[in-house]
Amino acid sequence: MDKKWLEVLQKEEHYLPLVGVVTVGLAARLVFALFSNICQNRKESERLKLEGYKEIPSPSGRYPFFGHMLSLGKAPSFKVQKWHQQLGPIIRLDMGVQPWVLINDPYLAHELFVRNGINSSDRHKHSYAYWMYSKGGKGMIFNQPGKKWKSTRSAALSILAPKNADQITESSVSITDNAIKLLKEDTDKEGAISPVRYMKMATYGTVFKAVFGKDVTSINDPTLNSLIHITERSIVYAGAAGDIGAFFPSLSWINHLSSQKKAMNDIINERDKVLEVLIREAKDGDVKCLTKVAYSIKEELGLDEMDLTILLNDVFGAGGDTTGMSLTWLFGILPQYPDVQKKICDEVDEFLVKYGSLPSFSSRDEFPYTTAVLRENLRFRSITNFGIPHFTANDVNISGYHIPKDTILISSMHAMHMNSSIYEDPEKFIPERFLGTTKTWSASSSGSIKERDIYAFGWGRRICPGIHLAEMIVFNMCVRVLAQCTIEAPLDANGKPEFVDLNNIKTQGIIFGPQDYKVKFIKRDSSPFYHQL
Ligand code: HEM
């Protein structure tokens, strides 16, 4: 964020006359901004301290004007984990003038987001995500939790809920098989490959079919790729980088000077054009998909065209990158644990011999070890840095702490999954910790807090509506790849495997992934299907 902010300033200065009145004017505005932000910082800190309540601890490393923003570093999730280890389950950060309260204890998070859900389920009115992307709070993700938001959720669940997802189940398998076919062909040509594009094809492709009813057969599908490109640029701006004014109100003028504003507007215009065509074709087509279903119940739900456009974009965007990233972590982790791979392969082979066909998600119960690995993958590397932040609509008091209205609330996703009071040896990748837990991700994310064992899908009324689809795509991809291949790291000049560094994180807006890496998908001669590969 700090770097981006400086880049914006540098770019703007480049276009402005370098000497004279403008430069002096800018300097004066910066000094004024600095001063007024410091005053506001102080007011915010006072607001968080209330007599009779415990003070929420705040880490050192707070700078004037920027607050903790400059201390978050390149891997904010890891830094926040350290702060929780030092200060406990609830901490406060000052991001410019904006207070953030972060929680890494599931019971406290449950008390805040579920028991006090009425006051803790708003979204912050982010300059890009709320005002531009969702046109002032339309659709689902950035909408406030009122009547329209409820309607968009019920429209989405008409396709995504486990009991309604039959159609997606079939298409998920065929899109996944297409992606694996291409992955194998490219491996034969190139040796080691980066799995990211193929995972994106399978995940975005499945969601694309579910939302717009269109099949994706090529990794180069132009419409799918342009929507992915638009989505990924949006995800970056939906993070802190797209909302300078919220952290530094006195610097919000930068947003208006900035070429960033133009770039953001371009994304939205491009998005609207692509969606207009897709929606028209989906409405007129014969395939049952979210667009068709949502339009058929539009009047009943009291939604307008733009509500639906943003909703469809929300579901596409929220489903593709997250699920693809979970698979990208998995294929980076597995080469480092050959014994884990072997146990998954044994389970798949046993199924192949017993039934003579590849499994689909409905056979999930026959894969206790594989499902434990996929749960551990989700815990070990959480995909979203901090979920999607919530915002307090009113003051909230939990466990003796006072959280005022207008505070950003964050479930510290990585720190919660690395909390040693919940998981033994949390820094180690140990799938066995989940053996014996056969519930689906969806069932265990929404049950009682005592039975919850993963926290990657958020909380309360805002909980991710795509959990079932996410698990289905990840399961299908994992078992179908390992039915045919083993995954190995390429070797360096000395014959040593070049594993991806699992602690070297790439943060893209709200998503958290590994650095780019390559692996080899090697045909598995022990597979009962070997001769058909
Ligand atoms: C492994 C994959 C996924 C992960 C880790 C994930 C995680 C999350 C998280 C953390 C939230 C925020 C919840 C909160 O605010 O408390 C969320 C919301 C959401 N997710 Fe997912 N998600 C995944 C896959 C999907 C899929 C496949 C879809 C749909 C196709 C989807 C659609 C959504 C939507 C629409 C929301 C916004 C809900 C609202 O604001 O009311 N997600 N997801």
Coordinates of C-alpha atoms and ligand atoms in Angstrom, one line a residue:
M1 CA 0.0 0.0 0.0
D2 CA 2.7 2.5 1.0
K3 CA 4.6 1.7 -2.2
K4 CA 1.5 2.1 -4.4
W5 CA 0.7 5.4 -2.6
L6 CA 4.2 6.7 -3.3
E7 CA 4.0 5.6 -6.9
V8 CA 0.7 7.5 -7.3
L9 CA 2.3 10.6 -5.9
Q10 CA 5.4 10.2 -8.1
K11 CA 3.3 9.7 -11.2
E12 CA 1.1 12.7 -10.5
E13 CA 4.1 14.9 -9.9
H14 CA 5.5 13.8 -13.2
Y15 CA 2.5 15.4 -14.9
L16 CA 2.5 18.6 -12.9
P17 CA 4.8 21.5 -13.5
L18 CA 7.8 20.7 -11.5
V19 CA 8.5 24.2 -10.1
G20 CA 6.6 27.0 -8.6
V21 CA 3.2 27.4 -7.2
V22 CA 1.9 23.8 -7.8
T23 CA 4.9 22.1 -6.0
V24 CA 4.6 24.5 -3.1
G25 CA 0.9 24.0 -3.0
L26 CA 1.4 20.2 -2.9
A27 CA 3.9 20.4 -0.2
A28 CA 1.6 22.6 1.9
R29 CA -1.3 20.2 1.4
L30 CA 0.8 17.3 2.5
V31 CA 1.9 19.0 5.6
F32 CA -1.7 19.9 6.4
A33 CA -2.8 16.4 5.6
L34 CA -0.1 14.9 7.9
F35 CA -1.1 17.2 10.7
S36 CA -4.9 16.6 10.4
N37 CA -4.3 12.8 10.1
I38 CA -2.3 12.8 13.3
C39 CA -5.0 14.6 15.1
Q40 CA -7.6 12.2 13.8
N41 CA -5.5 9.2 14.7
R42 CA -5.5 10.4 18.3
K43 CA -9.3 10.9 18.3
E44 CA -9.8 7.3 17.0
S45 CA -7.5 5.8 19.7
E46 CA -9.5 7.6 22.4
R47 CA -12.8 6.3 20.9
L48 CA -11.6 2.7 21.4
K49 CA -10.8 3.2 25.1
L50 CA -13.9 3.2 27.2
E51 CA -14.1 3.1 31.0
G52 CA -15.2 -0.2 32.4
Y53 CA -13.9 -2.2 29.4
K54 CA -10.5 -3.9 28.8
E55 CA -8.3 -2.1 26.4
I56 CA -7.7 -3.9 23.1
P57 CA -4.0 -4.4 22.8
S58 CA -2.2 -2.7 19.9
P59 CA 1.3 -3.7 18.7
S60 CA 4.2 -1.4 18.7
G61 CA 5.6 -0.2 15.3
R62 CA 2.9 2.5 14.9
Y63 CA 4.1 5.4 12.7
P64 CA 2.7 8.9 12.8
F65 CA 0.1 9.4 10.0
F66 CA 0.4 5.8 8.6
G67 CA -0.3 4.0 11.9
H68 CA 0.6 0.3 11.5
M69 CA 0.3 0.3 7.8
L70 CA 4.0 0.5 7.2
S71 CA 4.7 -2.3 9.7
L72 CA 2.6 -5.0 7.9
G73 CA 5.4 -5.8 5.5
K74 CA 5.2 -8.0 2.4
A75 CA 3.2 -10.8 4.0
P76 CA 0.6 -9.1 6.3
S77 CA -1.0 -12.4 7.3
F78 CA 2.3 -13.6 8.8
K79 CA 3.0 -10.3 10.6
V80 CA -0.5 -10.3 12.1
Q81 CA 0.1 -13.9 13.3
K82 CA 3.2 -12.7 15.1
W83 CA 1.3 -9.9 16.7
H84 CA -1.4 -12.2 17.9
Q85 CA 1.2 -14.5 19.4
Q86 CA 2.6 -11.5 21.4
L87 CA -0.6 -9.8 22.3
G88 CA -3.4 -12.4 22.4
P89 CA -6.6 -13.2 20.5
I90 CA -7.8 -9.7 19.9
I91 CA -5.7 -6.8 18.7
R92 CA -6.2 -3.3 17.3
L93 CA -4.3 -1.8 14.4
D94 CA -4.5 1.8 13.3
M95 CA -4.5 1.9 9.5
G96 CA -4.1 5.7 8.9
V97 CA -7.2 7.0 10.8
Q98 CA -9.1 3.8 10.3
P99 CA -9.2 1.4 13.3
W100 CA -9.1 -2.4 12.5
V101 CA -9.9 -5.0 15.2
L102 CA -8.5 -8.4 14.4
I103 CA -9.4 -11.7 16.1
N104 CA -7.6 -15.1 15.9
D105 CA -9.7 -17.1 18.4
P106 CA -12.7 -18.9 16.8
Y107 CA -14.8 -18.6 20.0
L108 CA -14.3 -14.9 20.2
A109 CA -15.0 -14.6 16.4
H110 CA -18.2 -16.6 16.9
E111 CA -19.3 -14.2 19.6
L112 CA -18.6 -11.2 17.5
F113 CA -19.7 -12.3 14.0
V114 CA -22.5 -14.8 14.9
R115 CA -24.0 -13.8 18.2
N116 CA -23.6 -10.1 17.5
G117 CA -24.1 -10.5 13.8
I118 CA -26.7 -7.8 13.6
N119 CA -24.1 -5.2 14.4
S120 CA -21.0 -6.8 12.9
S121 CA -22.0 -7.8 9.3
D122 CA -21.9 -4.6 7.4
R123 CA -19.2 -3.9 4.8
H124 CA -17.1 -0.8 4.8
K125 CA -18.0 1.6 2.0
H126 CA -14.7 1.1 0.2
S127 CA -14.1 3.7 -2.5
Y128 CA -13.5 1.2 -5.3
A129 CA -15.3 -2.0 -4.1
Y130 CA -18.5 -0.3 -2.8
W131 CA -18.8 2.9 -4.8
M132 CA -17.4 1.8 -8.2
Y133 CA -17.4 -2.0 -8.5
S134 CA -20.8 -2.5 -6.9
K135 CA -22.2 0.9 -7.9
G136 CA -23.1 2.1 -4.4
G137 CA -23.9 -1.2 -2.8
K138 CA -25.6 -3.4 -5.3
G139 CA -25.1 -7.2 -5.7
M140 CA -24.0 -9.3 -2.7
I141 CA -20.4 -9.0 -1.6
F142 CA -20.2 -5.3 -0.9
N143 CA -23.9 -4.7 -0.2
Q144 CA -25.1 -3.9 3.3
P145 CA -27.0 -6.7 4.9
G146 CA -30.5 -5.5 4.2
K147 CA -33.5 -6.8 2.2
K148 CA -31.8 -6.6 -1.2
W149 CA -28.7 -8.4 0.0
K150 CA -30.8 -11.2 1.4
S151 CA -32.6 -11.5 -1.9
T152 CA -29.3 -11.7 -3.8
R153 CA -28.1 -14.5 -1.4
S154 CA -31.3 -16.5 -2.0
A155 CA -30.9 -16.1 -5.8
A156 CA -27.3 -17.3 -5.6
L157 CA -28.2 -20.3 -3.3
S158 CA -30.8 -21.4 -5.9
I159 CA -27.8 -22.7 -7.8
L160 CA -25.0 -23.0 -5.2
A161 CA -26.7 -24.7 -2.3
P162 CA -25.7 -28.4 -2.0
K163 CA -29.3 -29.5 -2.7
N164 CA -29.5 -27.5 -5.9
A165 CA -26.1 -28.1 -7.3
D166 CA -26.6 -31.3 -9.4
Q167 CA -26.1 -29.5 -12.7
I168 CA -22.9 -28.0 -11.5
T169 CA -21.6 -31.4 -10.4
E170 CA -21.7 -32.8 -13.9
S171 CA -20.1 -29.8 -15.6
S172 CA -17.5 -29.5 -12.9
V173 CA -16.3 -33.0 -13.8
S174 CA -16.1 -32.4 -17.5
I175 CA -14.4 -29.0 -17.3
T176 CA -11.9 -30.5 -14.8
D177 CA -11.2 -33.4 -17.2
N178 CA -10.6 -30.9 -20.0
A179 CA -8.2 -28.9 -17.9
I180 CA -6.3 -32.1 -16.9
K181 CA -6.0 -33.2 -20.6
L182 CA -4.4 -29.9 -21.5
L183 CA -2.2 -30.1 -18.4
K184 CA -0.9 -33.5 -19.5
E185 CA -0.3 -32.4 -23.1
D186 CA 1.7 -29.4 -22.0
T187 CA 3.6 -31.5 -19.5
D188 CA 4.6 -33.8 -22.3
K189 CA 5.8 -30.9 -24.4
E190 CA 7.4 -28.8 -21.7
G191 CA 8.4 -31.0 -18.8
A192 CA 7.8 -29.0 -15.7
I193 CA 4.9 -26.5 -15.9
S194 CA 3.2 -24.0 -13.8
P195 CA -0.3 -25.4 -12.8
V196 CA -1.9 -22.0 -12.3
R197 CA -3.5 -21.6 -15.7
Y198 CA -5.0 -25.1 -15.7
M199 CA -6.4 -24.7 -12.2
K200 CA -8.0 -21.4 -13.2
M201 CA -9.5 -23.0 -16.3
A202 CA -11.1 -25.7 -14.0
T203 CA -12.3 -23.3 -11.3
Y204 CA -13.3 -20.2 -13.3
G205 CA -14.6 -22.5 -16.0
T206 CA -16.9 -24.4 -13.6
V207 CA -18.2 -21.1 -12.0
F208 CA -18.6 -19.6 -15.5
K209 CA -20.8 -22.5 -16.5
A210 CA -22.8 -22.3 -13.3
V211 CA -23.3 -18.5 -13.7
F212 CA -23.7 -18.1 -17.5
G213 CA -24.4 -21.6 -18.7
K214 CA -21.5 -21.6 -21.1
D215 CA -19.0 -24.4 -21.6
V216 CA -15.3 -23.7 -21.6
T217 CA -13.1 -26.1 -23.6
S218 CA -10.0 -24.1 -24.2
I219 CA -7.6 -22.5 -21.8
N220 CA -7.5 -19.6 -24.3
D221 CA -11.3 -18.9 -24.3
P222 CA -11.3 -15.2 -25.0
T223 CA -14.5 -14.2 -23.1
L224 CA -13.5 -16.2 -20.0
N225 CA -10.0 -14.8 -20.1
S226 CA -11.2 -11.2 -20.4
L227 CA -13.6 -11.7 -17.4
I228 CA -10.7 -13.3 -15.4
H229 CA -8.4 -10.4 -16.2
I230 CA -11.1 -7.9 -15.2
T231 CA -11.8 -9.8 -12.0
E232 CA -8.1 -10.0 -11.0
R233 CA -7.6 -6.3 -11.4
S234 CA -10.7 -5.7 -9.3
I235 CA -9.5 -8.0 -6.5
V236 CA -6.3 -5.9 -6.3
Y237 CA -8.2 -2.6 -6.1
A238 CA -10.7 -4.1 -3.6
G239 CA -7.8 -4.3 -1.1
A240 CA -6.3 -1.4 0.8
A241 CA -4.7 0.0 -2.4
G242 CA -8.0 1.1 -3.8
D243 CA -9.1 3.1 -0.8
I244 CA -6.5 5.7 0.2
G245 CA -9.3 8.1 1.4
A246 CA -10.5 5.7 4.1
F247 CA -7.1 5.6 5.7
F248 CA -6.0 9.2 5.0
P249 CA -9.2 11.3 4.6
S250 CA -7.1 14.4 4.2
L251 CA -5.4 12.7 1.2
S252 CA -8.5 11.6 -0.6
W253 CA -7.8 14.4 -3.2
I254 CA -5.1 12.0 -4.5
N255 CA -7.8 9.7 -5.7
H256 CA -9.1 12.4 -7.9
L257 CA -5.7 13.5 -9.3
S258 CA -4.8 9.9 -9.9
S259 CA -4.4 7.9 -13.0
Q260 CA -5.6 5.0 -10.8
K261 CA -9.1 6.4 -10.8
K262 CA -9.1 6.3 -14.6
A263 CA -7.8 2.7 -14.5
M264 CA -10.6 1.8 -12.1
N265 CA -13.2 3.3 -14.3
D266 CA -11.8 1.5 -17.3
I267 CA -12.2 -1.8 -15.5
I268 CA -15.8 -1.2 -14.7
N269 CA -16.7 0.0 -18.2
E270 CA -15.0 -3.1 -19.7
R271 CA -16.7 -5.3 -17.2
D272 CA -20.2 -3.9 -17.9
K273 CA -19.7 -4.5 -21.7
V274 CA -18.6 -8.1 -21.3
L275 CA -21.4 -8.9 -18.8
E276 CA -24.1 -7.3 -21.0
V277 CA -23.4 -9.8 -23.8
L278 CA -23.0 -12.8 -21.5
I279 CA -26.2 -12.0 -19.6
R280 CA -28.2 -11.6 -22.8
E281 CA -27.0 -14.9 -24.2
A282 CA -27.6 -16.7 -20.9
K283 CA -31.1 -15.4 -20.5
D284 CA -32.0 -16.4 -24.1
G285 CA -30.3 -19.8 -23.9
D286 CA -31.7 -23.1 -22.8
V287 CA -29.1 -24.0 -20.1
K288 CA -30.3 -23.7 -16.5
C289 CA -27.7 -21.4 -14.9
L290 CA -27.7 -18.7 -12.2
T291 CA -28.4 -15.9 -14.7
K292 CA -31.5 -17.6 -16.0
V293 CA -32.8 -18.6 -12.5
A294 CA -32.1 -15.1 -11.1
Y295 CA -33.9 -13.4 -13.9
S296 CA -36.9 -15.7 -13.5
I297 CA -37.3 -14.6 -9.8
K298 CA -36.1 -11.0 -10.2
E299 CA -39.5 -9.4 -9.7
E300 CA -40.4 -11.7 -6.8
L301 CA -37.1 -10.8 -5.1
G302 CA -37.4 -7.1 -5.8
L303 CA -34.1 -6.8 -7.7
D304 CA -33.3 -4.6 -10.7
E305 CA -31.0 -5.3 -13.7
M306 CA -28.0 -3.8 -12.1
D307 CA -28.5 -5.7 -8.8
L308 CA -28.4 -8.9 -10.9
T309 CA -25.4 -7.8 -13.0
I310 CA -23.3 -7.1 -9.9
L311 CA -24.5 -10.3 -8.2
L312 CA -23.4 -12.4 -11.2
N313 CA -20.1 -10.7 -11.3
D314 CA -19.7 -11.3 -7.5
V315 CA -20.3 -15.0 -7.8
F316 CA -18.0 -15.4 -10.7
G317 CA -15.2 -13.3 -9.1
A318 CA -15.5 -14.8 -5.6
G319 CA -15.6 -18.4 -6.8
G320 CA -12.7 -18.6 -9.3
D321 CA -9.6 -17.1 -7.8
T322 CA -10.1 -18.5 -4.3
T323 CA -10.7 -22.1 -5.4
G324 CA -8.0 -21.9 -8.0
M325 CA -5.6 -20.7 -5.3
S326 CA -6.4 -23.5 -3.0
L327 CA -5.5 -26.0 -5.7
T328 CA -2.3 -24.0 -6.5
W329 CA -1.2 -24.4 -2.9
L330 CA -2.1 -28.1 -3.0
F331 CA 0.1 -28.8 -6.0
G332 CA 2.9 -26.8 -4.5
I333 CA 2.7 -28.7 -1.2
L334 CA 2.2 -32.3 -2.4
P335 CA 5.6 -32.8 -4.1
Q336 CA 7.2 -32.0 -0.7
Y337 CA 5.1 -34.8 0.9
P338 CA 5.5 -38.0 -1.3
D339 CA 4.0 -40.2 1.5
V340 CA 0.9 -38.0 1.6
Q341 CA 0.5 -38.3 -2.2
K342 CA 1.0 -42.1 -2.0
K343 CA -1.8 -42.4 0.5
I344 CA -4.2 -40.4 -1.7
C345 CA -3.2 -42.5 -4.8
D346 CA -3.8 -45.7 -2.8
E347 CA -7.3 -44.5 -1.9
V348 CA -8.0 -43.6 -5.6
D349 CA -6.6 -46.9 -6.9
E350 CA -8.8 -48.8 -4.5
F351 CA -11.8 -47.0 -5.8
L352 CA -10.8 -47.6 -9.4
V353 CA -10.4 -51.3 -8.9
K354 CA -13.7 -51.6 -6.9
Y355 CA -15.9 -49.6 -9.3
G356 CA -13.9 -49.4 -12.6
S357 CA -14.4 -45.7 -12.9
L358 CA -13.1 -42.4 -11.6
P359 CA -14.9 -41.0 -8.5
S360 CA -17.1 -38.0 -8.4
F361 CA -17.9 -35.8 -5.4
S362 CA -20.8 -38.1 -4.4
S363 CA -18.2 -40.8 -3.6
R364 CA -16.4 -38.4 -1.2
D365 CA -17.1 -40.6 1.8
E366 CA -14.9 -43.4 0.4
F367 CA -11.9 -41.0 0.5
P368 CA -11.3 -40.2 4.2
Y369 CA -7.5 -39.6 3.9
T370 CA -7.9 -37.4 0.7
T371 CA -10.6 -35.3 2.4
A372 CA -8.3 -34.9 5.4
V373 CA -5.5 -33.7 3.1
L374 CA -7.8 -31.2 1.4
R375 CA -9.0 -29.8 4.8
E376 CA -5.4 -29.5 6.0
N377 CA -4.5 -27.7 2.8
L378 CA -7.2 -25.2 3.4
R379 CA -6.0 -24.7 7.0
F380 CA -2.3 -24.7 6.3
R381 CA -2.5 -21.9 3.7
S382 CA -5.7 -20.0 4.0
I383 CA -6.2 -18.3 0.5
T384 CA -7.6 -15.0 1.8
N385 CA -5.4 -12.9 4.0
F386 CA -8.1 -11.6 6.2
G387 CA -11.4 -13.0 4.6
I388 CA -13.5 -10.1 3.5
P389 CA -13.5 -7.5 6.3
H390 CA -16.8 -6.8 8.1
F391 CA -17.7 -3.3 9.6
T392 CA -19.5 -2.4 12.8
A393 CA -22.9 -0.8 12.1
N394 CA -23.2 0.0 15.9
D395 CA -21.1 -0.3 19.0
V396 CA -20.4 -4.0 20.0
N397 CA -19.3 -5.3 23.4
I398 CA -17.7 -8.8 23.5
S399 CA -16.0 -10.5 26.4
G400 CA -15.3 -7.3 28.2
Y401 CA -14.0 -5.4 25.1
H402 CA -15.7 -2.4 23.6
I403 CA -15.7 -2.1 19.8
P404 CA -17.2 1.2 18.5
K405 CA -19.3 1.7 15.5
D406 CA -17.4 2.2 12.2
T407 CA -14.6 -0.2 13.0
I408 CA -13.2 -2.6 10.4
L409 CA -13.5 -6.2 11.8
I410 CA -11.2 -8.9 10.6
S411 CA -11.1 -12.6 11.3
S412 CA -7.3 -13.1 11.1
M413 CA -7.6 -16.1 8.9
H414 CA -4.0 -17.3 8.8
A415 CA -3.4 -16.6 12.5
M416 CA -6.6 -18.5 13.4
H417 CA -5.5 -21.5 11.4
M418 CA -2.0 -21.3 13.1
N419 CA -3.4 -20.8 16.6
S420 CA -1.7 -23.4 18.8
S421 CA -4.5 -23.5 21.3
I422 CA -6.7 -24.9 18.5
Y423 CA -4.3 -27.0 16.4
E424 CA -1.3 -29.0 17.7
D425 CA 1.9 -28.1 15.8
P426 CA 0.0 -25.7 13.6
E427 CA 3.1 -24.9 11.5
K428 CA 3.3 -28.5 10.3
F429 CA 1.4 -29.9 7.4
I430 CA -0.3 -33.0 9.1
P431 CA -3.4 -34.2 7.3
E432 CA -3.9 -36.9 10.0
R433 CA -5.2 -34.2 12.4
F434 CA -8.4 -34.3 10.4
L435 CA -8.8 -38.1 10.1
G436 CA -12.2 -39.1 11.4
T437 CA -13.8 -35.8 10.4
T438 CA -16.0 -36.7 7.5
K439 CA -18.4 -33.7 7.4
T440 CA -18.3 -31.6 4.2
W441 CA -16.7 -28.2 4.4
S442 CA -20.1 -26.7 4.1
A443 CA -21.5 -28.7 7.1
S444 CA -18.5 -28.1 9.3
S445 CA -18.4 -24.3 8.5
S446 CA -21.9 -23.6 9.5
G447 CA -22.5 -26.0 12.5
S448 CA -22.0 -25.3 16.2
I449 CA -18.7 -23.5 17.0
K450 CA -17.6 -26.5 19.1
E451 CA -17.7 -28.7 16.0
R452 CA -16.2 -26.2 13.6
D453 CA -12.7 -27.2 12.5
I454 CA -11.9 -24.8 9.6
Y455 CA -12.4 -21.1 9.4
A456 CA -11.6 -20.2 5.8
F457 CA -15.1 -19.4 4.7
G458 CA -15.9 -16.5 7.1
W459 CA -18.7 -16.0 9.6
G460 CA -22.3 -15.7 10.4
R461 CA -24.8 -14.2 8.0
R462 CA -22.0 -13.4 5.6
I463 CA -20.5 -16.9 5.4
C464 CA -19.4 -17.9 1.9
P465 CA -22.3 -19.2 -0.1
G466 CA -20.0 -21.1 -2.5
I467 CA -18.5 -23.6 0.0
H468 CA -20.1 -26.7 -1.5
L469 CA -19.0 -25.8 -5.0
A470 CA -15.5 -25.0 -3.8
E471 CA -15.1 -28.3 -2.1
M472 CA -16.5 -30.2 -5.1
I473 CA -14.1 -28.5 -7.6
V474 CA -11.1 -29.1 -5.3
F475 CA -12.0 -32.7 -4.7
N476 CA -12.6 -33.5 -8.3
M477 CA -9.3 -31.9 -9.4
C478 CA -7.3 -33.7 -6.7
V479 CA -8.6 -37.2 -7.2
R480 CA -8.7 -37.0 -11.0
V481 CA -5.1 -35.7 -11.3
L482 CA -3.7 -38.3 -8.8
A483 CA -5.6 -41.1 -10.5
Q484 CA -3.3 -40.6 -13.4
C485 CA -0.1 -38.8 -12.2
T486 CA 2.3 -38.1 -9.4
I487 CA 3.4 -34.6 -8.9
E488 CA 7.1 -33.9 -8.5
A489 CA 9.3 -30.9 -8.3
P490 CA 11.8 -30.3 -11.1
L491 CA 15.5 -31.0 -10.3
D492 CA 18.2 -28.3 -10.2
A493 CA 21.7 -28.7 -11.8
N494 CA 22.8 -30.8 -8.8
G495 CA 19.8 -33.1 -9.0
K496 CA 18.1 -31.6 -6.0
P497 CA 14.3 -31.0 -6.1
E498 CA 13.4 -27.4 -6.5
F499 CA 10.4 -27.0 -4.1
V500 CA 8.3 -23.9 -4.0
D501 CA 9.1 -22.0 -0.7
L502 CA 5.8 -22.3 1.2
N503 CA 6.7 -19.3 3.4
N504 CA 7.4 -16.9 0.5
I505 CA 4.0 -15.5 0.0
K506 CA 2.5 -13.5 -2.9
T507 CA -0.3 -11.1 -1.7
Q508 CA -2.7 -10.0 -4.4
G509 CA -5.2 -7.6 -2.8
I510 CA -7.3 -9.9 -0.6
I511 CA -5.8 -13.2 -1.9
F512 CA -2.8 -14.9 -0.6
G513 CA -0.8 -17.3 -2.8
P514 CA 2.6 -19.0 -3.3
Q515 CA 5.2 -17.4 -5.6
D516 CA 5.1 -18.8 -9.2
Y517 CA 6.5 -22.3 -9.4
K518 CA 6.7 -25.2 -11.7
V519 CA 6.1 -28.9 -11.1
K520 CA 6.1 -32.1 -13.2
F521 CA 2.9 -34.2 -13.7
I522 CA 4.3 -37.7 -14.3
K523 CA 2.1 -40.5 -15.6
R524 CA 1.8 -43.0 -12.7
D525 CA 2.6 -46.5 -13.8
S526 CA 1.0 -48.0 -10.7
S527 CA -2.4 -46.6 -11.7
P528 CA -5.0 -49.3 -12.6
F529 CA -5.8 -46.9 -15.5
Y530 CA -2.1 -46.6 -16.7
H531 CA -2.7 -48.3 -20.1
Q532 CA -5.6 -45.9 -20.9
L533 CA -3.6 -42.8 -20.0
Ligands
HEM1 C1 -11.7 -22.3 -1.4 C2 -12.6 -21.4 -1.9 C3 -13.2 -20.3 -1.2 C4 -12.9 -19.6 -0.1 C5 -11.7 -19.9 0.8 C6 -13.9 -18.6 0.1 C7 -13.9 -17.7 1.2 C8 -14.8 -16.7 1.4 C9 -14.8 -15.8 2.5 C10 -13.7 -15.8 3.6 C11 -15.8 -15.0 2.4 C12 -16.2 -13.8 3.3 C13 -17.2 -14.3 4.4 C14 -17.4 -13.2 5.4 O1 -17.6 -12.0 5.0 O2 -17.4 -13.5 6.6 C15 -16.5 -15.3 1.2 C16 -17.7 -14.7 0.7 C17 -18.2 -15.0 -0.5 N1 -17.9 -16.1 -1.3 FE1 -16.5 -17.4 -1.0 N2 -14.8 -18.6 -0.9 C18 -14.5 -19.7 -1.7 C19 -15.2 -20.1 -2.8 C20 -16.3 -19.5 -3.3 C21 -17.1 -20.0 -4.4 C22 -16.8 -21.2 -5.3 C23 -18.1 -19.1 -4.6 C24 -19.2 -19.1 -5.7 C25 -19.2 -19.7 -6.8 C26 -18.0 -18.0 -3.6 C27 -18.8 -16.9 -3.5 C28 -18.8 -16.0 -2.4 C29 -19.6 -14.9 -2.3 C30 -20.7 -14.5 -3.3 C31 -19.3 -14.2 -1.1 C32 -20.0 -13.0 -0.5 C33 -21.0 -13.3 0.6 C34 -21.6 -12.1 1.2 O3 -21.0 -11.1 1.3 O4 -22.8 -12.2 1.7 N3 -16.9 -18.3 -2.8 N4 -15.9 -16.4 0.6

